[in-house]
């Protein structure tokens, strides 16, 4: 039996930020979320560079199933190099970085590459599973038994990453592979969704079945809970279908340019736009609005030492 992917993607600036530093890619069979951070608007640049590298190196190369993981790993490494180089070449971009959670569908497999605290979830038969591990200080403390999950959820340092793309010359990327079946629903999201919205609410929104309705409901839920951060959700639903034995459905090479376009970091504030756009069904052109809007609210903190510490702990 073949699998066909239906998807929807939506990003929203949230209620407290002045810029949207999240970027996304929804170009079947490739999907990704990147959550950038850095001074001024450098976070936008970092997340966009990550998505562009992925789009360029994975989507256009269209790797075979056996090359999927290597292709994702190389794209993440190249994104890391590009962001690190850009950060070193311009003062305003210094120290920028980004998360990246990317999904490539091949045959009946989902291949994931992951750095940072954006997340991938799988809903199967009503049960929601987080596929990725957060690379954050508090998540590491939870894994080490030094902090409870409940305490981590409200910890003042919960936004501090232990690993990111672009902050060091090299970075370690988690590669995962998951077997997929008809009825599975995958969610990629930034912490602006998974932070405020409890997993039970995520589960309920995804269980509705329709990706477009799910992303709208997820974003609305995060906004209702205060929208403290930029919110991004990509939902992919796998269905039994005719066609090539490929979850991408083999007919959706539509994106000729990166899905997300953003203002350069030194431009004036972007005009306010309607937040979010939806790319829905497996033939839709990927798109994502990056809304600029008024708002106060603290920018996500980025502590370089935290990343250094995380890298130092990784075995060489
Ligand atoms: Mg965020």
XYZ file of C-alpha atoms and ligand atoms in Angstrom:
317
model
C 0.000 0.000 0.000
C 1.236 3.455 -0.846
C 1.089 6.468 1.394
C 0.031 9.922 0.372
C 0.907 12.950 2.487
C -1.507 15.795 3.061
C -0.134 18.768 4.899
C -0.778 22.240 6.200
C 1.625 24.758 7.655
C 1.119 27.961 9.549
C 3.301 30.442 11.368
C 2.211 33.340 13.527
C 4.192 36.102 15.193
C 2.333 35.556 18.450
C 1.137 38.297 20.778
C 4.336 39.497 22.398
C 7.084 39.627 19.784
C 7.874 42.345 17.299
C 9.249 40.007 14.667
C 8.702 36.427 13.623
C 12.038 34.647 13.759
C 10.567 31.234 12.962
C 10.878 29.898 9.430
C 9.240 26.881 7.892
C 9.393 24.691 4.842
C 6.442 22.689 3.561
C 7.441 21.249 0.213
C 6.531 17.554 0.157
C 8.295 15.281 0.740
C 10.323 17.749 2.812
C 9.059 19.660 5.839
C 10.900 21.721 8.428
C 10.631 24.215 11.244
C 13.476 26.508 12.318
C 13.331 28.875 15.290
C 16.021 31.510 15.034
C 17.512 33.641 17.747
C 20.073 36.355 18.054
C 20.338 40.081 18.480
C 18.176 42.531 16.562
C 16.641 40.521 13.727
C 19.515 38.078 13.347
C 17.283 35.206 14.387
C 15.263 35.656 11.233
C 18.425 35.420 9.186
C 19.611 32.286 10.960
C 16.346 30.395 10.600
C 16.017 31.439 6.960
C 19.565 30.302 6.167
C 18.794 26.905 7.695
C 15.612 26.493 5.657
C 17.344 27.633 2.480
C 20.175 25.151 2.918
C 17.703 22.366 3.500
C 15.606 23.340 0.518
C 18.648 23.609 -1.713
C 20.487 20.486 -0.594
C 17.687 18.070 0.192
C 14.602 18.991 -1.781
C 16.298 19.769 -5.055
C 18.675 16.815 -4.712
C 15.729 14.477 -3.999
C 17.799 11.770 -2.316
C 16.799 8.115 -2.461
C 15.514 6.454 0.669
C 18.947 5.054 1.475
C 20.532 8.495 1.125
C 17.852 10.386 3.045
C 19.583 10.507 6.414
C 22.960 11.430 4.936
C 21.357 14.159 2.849
C 19.619 15.660 5.884
C 22.821 15.487 7.910
C 24.821 17.203 5.183
C 22.213 19.927 4.806
C 22.236 20.575 8.549
C 26.040 20.709 8.545
C 26.017 23.110 5.606
C 23.381 25.270 7.292
C 25.581 25.346 10.374
C 28.579 26.468 8.308
C 26.611 29.172 6.501
C 25.054 30.611 9.653
C 28.351 30.516 11.521
C 30.137 32.234 8.624
C 27.434 34.897 8.286
C 27.523 35.524 12.024
C 31.257 36.038 11.834
C 31.083 38.409 8.917
C 28.623 40.952 10.229
C 28.484 42.534 13.629
C 24.680 42.669 13.737
C 24.507 38.917 13.170
C 27.072 37.891 15.754
C 26.007 34.982 17.928
C 22.889 34.146 15.932
C 21.679 30.588 15.772
C 18.631 28.512 15.069
C 16.884 25.301 15.854
C 16.073 22.954 12.989
C 13.645 20.061 12.956
C 13.320 18.584 9.471
C 11.281 15.686 8.131
C 11.898 13.912 4.836
C 9.344 11.324 3.721
C 10.689 8.423 1.721
C 8.757 5.252 1.002
C 7.112 4.336 4.289
C 9.726 6.083 6.413
C 10.017 9.471 7.992
C 13.615 10.646 8.300
C 14.224 13.374 10.848
C 17.143 15.705 11.460
C 16.951 17.688 14.651
C 18.892 20.309 16.596
C 17.482 22.525 19.347
C 14.108 22.647 21.051
C 11.671 22.679 18.172
C 9.859 19.365 18.179
C 8.500 16.534 16.075
C 5.502 14.583 17.349
C 3.731 11.515 16.015
C 0.049 10.884 16.585
C -0.783 7.223 16.031
C -4.055 5.586 16.976
C -4.891 8.440 19.290
C -1.590 8.447 21.180
C 0.832 11.355 20.890
C 4.565 10.673 21.090
C 7.337 13.248 21.068
C 9.905 11.909 18.602
C 12.674 14.423 19.277
C 14.638 15.267 22.402
C 14.875 18.949 23.303
C 18.426 20.262 23.269
C 17.903 22.681 26.101
C 19.482 23.074 29.494
C 16.319 22.193 31.379
C 15.613 19.175 29.170
C 19.106 17.905 29.890
C 18.502 18.423 33.594
C 15.277 16.407 33.312
C 17.094 13.615 31.478
C 19.759 13.637 34.190
C 17.095 13.399 36.880
C 17.923 16.816 38.327
C 14.588 18.408 37.480
C 11.037 17.155 37.064
C 9.239 17.644 33.762
C 6.670 19.802 35.536
C 9.346 22.053 36.981
C 11.035 22.301 33.592
C 7.835 23.515 31.933
C 7.876 26.740 33.931
C 11.609 27.011 34.581
C 12.951 30.542 33.962
C 15.833 29.106 31.926
C 13.701 26.828 29.768
C 14.476 28.749 26.573
C 18.217 28.315 26.840
C 19.468 25.872 24.262
C 22.263 23.401 24.785
C 22.655 22.844 21.048
C 21.819 24.928 17.993
C 22.821 25.489 14.400
C 25.296 28.243 13.639
C 26.704 29.062 17.041
C 29.790 26.854 16.779
C 31.956 25.789 13.820
C 30.480 22.295 14.073
C 27.360 20.940 15.642
C 25.904 17.560 16.433
C 22.630 16.672 14.705
C 20.200 14.026 15.892
C 19.086 11.754 13.053
C 16.005 9.631 13.555
C 13.992 7.335 11.387
C 10.439 6.282 11.971
C 8.258 3.749 10.222
C 4.997 5.322 9.060
C 1.546 3.954 8.326
C -1.706 5.263 6.976
C -3.486 7.349 9.592
C -0.296 8.658 11.192
C -0.125 12.390 11.781
C 3.191 14.189 12.216
C 3.587 17.587 13.791
C 6.670 19.783 13.542
C 6.507 22.860 15.747
C 8.485 25.594 17.407
C 8.491 26.072 21.163
C 6.006 28.906 20.750
C 3.476 26.091 20.321
C 4.795 23.297 22.516
C 5.699 25.687 25.334
C 2.311 27.151 26.199
C 0.049 24.421 24.783
C -0.243 21.207 26.823
C 0.302 17.934 24.981
C -3.298 16.884 25.493
C -4.398 19.948 23.521
C -1.890 19.148 20.786
C -3.232 15.612 20.654
C -6.830 16.729 20.370
C -6.082 19.233 17.607
C -4.184 16.614 15.585
C -6.790 13.913 16.167
C -9.326 15.947 14.189
C -7.697 14.560 11.082
C -7.695 17.540 8.752
C -4.240 19.184 8.621
C -5.522 22.632 7.723
C -7.986 22.681 10.570
C -5.344 21.263 12.889
C -2.736 23.964 12.272
C -5.334 26.707 12.699
C -6.542 25.178 15.928
C -2.992 24.736 17.241
C -1.998 28.323 16.525
C -5.249 29.634 17.991
C -4.654 27.606 21.120
C -1.176 29.104 21.585
C -2.561 32.604 20.975
C -5.334 32.006 23.466
C -2.688 31.074 26.039
C -0.963 34.398 25.559
C 1.127 33.777 22.432
C 4.360 34.587 24.255
C 6.579 33.532 21.349
C 6.444 33.051 17.597
C 4.280 30.031 16.827
C 4.867 27.620 13.970
C 3.141 24.342 13.155
C 3.528 21.953 10.240
C 1.072 19.054 10.173
C 1.481 16.083 7.834
C -1.152 13.395 7.626
C -0.414 10.114 5.886
C -3.181 8.373 4.076
C -3.448 5.245 2.045
C -3.471 6.196 -1.585
C -2.753 5.244 -5.118
C 0.502 6.182 -6.717
C 4.155 5.431 -6.277
C 5.208 3.708 -3.082
C 6.390 6.940 -1.630
C 4.863 8.988 1.132
C 5.576 12.112 -0.883
C 3.072 10.923 -3.472
C 5.792 11.661 -6.011
C 3.971 14.568 -7.634
C 4.614 17.584 -5.535
C 7.794 19.235 -6.701
C 6.363 22.693 -6.492
C 8.651 24.995 -4.565
C 11.019 26.856 -6.853
C 12.139 29.110 -4.084
C 12.382 28.896 -0.339
C 8.996 28.757 1.244
C 9.696 31.614 3.570
C 10.734 35.049 2.496
C 11.701 37.542 5.097
C 13.022 41.054 5.255
C 16.760 41.465 5.551
C 17.863 42.141 9.102
C 18.804 45.742 8.554
C 15.542 46.777 6.930
C 12.866 48.792 8.648
C 10.180 46.993 10.547
C 8.019 44.895 8.297
C 4.496 46.112 7.697
C 1.841 44.336 9.621
C 0.338 41.467 7.698
C -2.343 38.971 8.331
C -0.580 36.376 10.426
C -0.067 33.026 8.865
C -0.916 31.294 5.654
C -1.804 27.745 4.947
C -0.399 25.413 2.382
C -2.817 22.581 2.338
C -3.051 19.334 0.432
C -0.149 17.656 -1.223
C -0.246 19.793 -4.342
C -0.408 23.192 -2.740
C 2.452 25.599 -3.155
C 4.256 26.021 0.128
C 3.897 29.400 1.660
C 4.244 31.070 4.956
C 3.625 34.593 5.995
C 6.074 36.236 8.253
C 4.046 38.877 9.967
C 5.535 41.945 11.498
C 3.447 43.702 14.104
C 3.621 45.936 17.073
C 4.230 44.325 20.386
C 6.521 44.414 23.325
C 7.650 41.301 25.090
C 11.140 40.099 25.735
C 13.159 38.518 23.001
C 14.174 34.979 23.596
C 17.425 34.824 25.446
C 20.446 33.356 23.838
C 23.391 32.421 25.992
C 26.408 31.337 24.104
C 27.984 29.648 27.086
C 25.059 27.310 27.265
C 25.681 26.096 23.763
C 29.392 25.767 24.394
C 28.672 23.755 27.474
C 26.347 21.454 25.565
C 28.892 20.884 22.827
C 31.656 20.226 25.320
C 29.603 17.474 26.907
C 29.202 15.644 23.643
C 31.742 12.907 23.141
C 34.240 13.799 20.458
Mg 10.648 30.052 19.871
